Amino acid sequence: MTSDIRWVVARRYGAAYEADIAAAVLGAAGIEARVSGRDVVGIFGPGFGGATAQGVELLVPEDRLAEVDEVLAE
């Protein structure tokens, strides 16, 4: 099954947990979100949710991007 959703970067975070929180907030508001870049090994090893050397990206469907600022500002 293919998806017609075009995912775009809404935010970049230095720590995976920050992106996870933002994704959860967006999800609660009905905006699907994904976190990309979690596969990069964290400072303290794989699975670490804190700071990473390359950071992580919060992705949202392109047609919902305009709503992200408003939702995350709350």
C-alpha positions as a LaTeX table, in Angstrom:
\begin{tabular}{lrrr}
\hline
Residue & $x$ (\AA) & $y$ (\AA) & $z$ (\AA) \\
\hline
Met1 & 0.00 & 0.00 & 0.00 \\
Thr2 & 1.42 & 3.37 & $-0.96$ \\
Ser3 & 0.75 & 6.61 & 0.81 \\
Asp4 & 0.07 & 9.94 & $-0.84$ \\
Ile5 & 1.33 & 11.81 & 2.22 \\
Arg6 & 4.31 & 14.07 & 1.58 \\
Trp7 & 6.28 & 14.40 & 4.81 \\
Val8 & 8.19 & 17.63 & 5.50 \\
Val9 & 10.49 & 18.76 & 8.30 \\
Ala10 & 8.58 & 20.90 & 10.77 \\
Arg11 & 11.34 & 21.22 & 13.40 \\
Arg12 & 14.83 & 20.03 & 14.24 \\
Tyr13 & 15.74 & 19.12 & 17.80 \\
Gly14 & 19.04 & 18.36 & 19.47 \\
Ala15 & 17.57 & 15.60 & 21.62 \\
Ala16 & 15.23 & 12.75 & 20.73 \\
Tyr17 & 13.03 & 13.29 & 23.79 \\
Glu18 & 12.28 & 16.86 & 22.68 \\
Ala19 & 11.07 & 15.61 & 19.30 \\
Asp20 & 9.07 & 12.84 & 21.00 \\
Ile21 & 7.27 & 15.37 & 23.20 \\
Ala22 & 6.47 & 17.62 & 20.23 \\
Ala23 & 5.20 & 14.61 & 18.25 \\
Ala24 & 2.95 & 13.62 & 21.17 \\
Val25 & 1.55 & 17.16 & 21.46 \\
Leu26 & 0.83 & 17.26 & 17.73 \\
Gly27 & $-0.74$ & 13.79 & 17.88 \\
Ala28 & $-3.07$ & 14.92 & 20.67 \\
Ala29 & $-4.12$ & 17.80 & 18.41 \\
Gly30 & $-4.89$ & 15.38 & 15.58 \\
Ile31 & $-1.76$ & 16.07 & 13.54 \\
Glu32 & 0.19 & 12.95 & 12.63 \\
Ala33 & 3.93 & 13.34 & 13.26 \\
Arg34 & 7.06 & 11.23 & 12.88 \\
Val35 & 10.53 & 11.53 & 14.37 \\
Ser36 & 13.42 & 10.91 & 12.00 \\
Gly37 & 17.09 & 10.53 & 12.85 \\
Arg38 & 16.62 & 8.36 & 15.91 \\
Asp39 & 18.87 & 5.79 & 14.25 \\
Val40 & 21.88 & 8.02 & 14.91 \\
Val41 & 23.72 & 6.80 & 18.00 \\
Gly42 & 23.26 & 9.16 & 20.93 \\
Ile43 & 26.09 & 10.54 & 23.01 \\
Phe44 & 25.67 & 7.72 & 25.54 \\
Gly45 & 24.97 & 4.94 & 23.05 \\
Pro46 & 22.06 & 3.45 & 21.12 \\
Gly47 & 18.60 & 4.06 & 22.52 \\
Phe48 & 19.63 & 7.15 & 24.47 \\
Gly49 & 16.86 & 9.75 & 24.23 \\
Gly50 & 18.99 & 12.78 & 24.99 \\
Ala51 & 21.30 & 14.93 & 22.93 \\
Thr52 & 22.68 & 13.61 & 19.66 \\
Ala53 & 25.52 & 14.89 & 17.53 \\
Gln54 & 23.28 & 15.32 & 14.47 \\
Gly55 & 19.92 & 15.95 & 16.12 \\
Val56 & 16.55 & 14.58 & 15.03 \\
Glu57 & 13.80 & 15.89 & 12.79 \\
Leu58 & 10.09 & 16.21 & 13.47 \\
Leu59 & 8.16 & 15.40 & 10.30 \\
Val60 & 4.53 & 16.23 & 9.55 \\
Pro61 & 2.31 & 15.92 & 6.48 \\
Glu62 & 2.92 & 18.90 & 4.21 \\
Asp63 & $-0.74$ & 19.94 & 4.28 \\
Arg64 & $-0.64$ & 20.25 & 8.12 \\
Leu65 & 2.63 & 22.21 & 8.36 \\
Ala66 & 0.90 & 25.58 & 8.82 \\
Glu67 & $-0.81$ & 24.31 & 11.99 \\
Val68 & 2.37 & 23.17 & 13.73 \\
Asp69 & 3.47 & 26.59 & 15.05 \\
Glu70 & 0.09 & 27.28 & 16.58 \\
Val71 & $-0.20$ & 23.89 & 18.27 \\
Leu72 & 3.36 & 23.82 & 19.62 \\
Ala73 & 3.11 & 27.42 & 20.88 \\
Glu74 & 0.37 & 26.39 & 23.28 \\
\hline
\end{tabular}
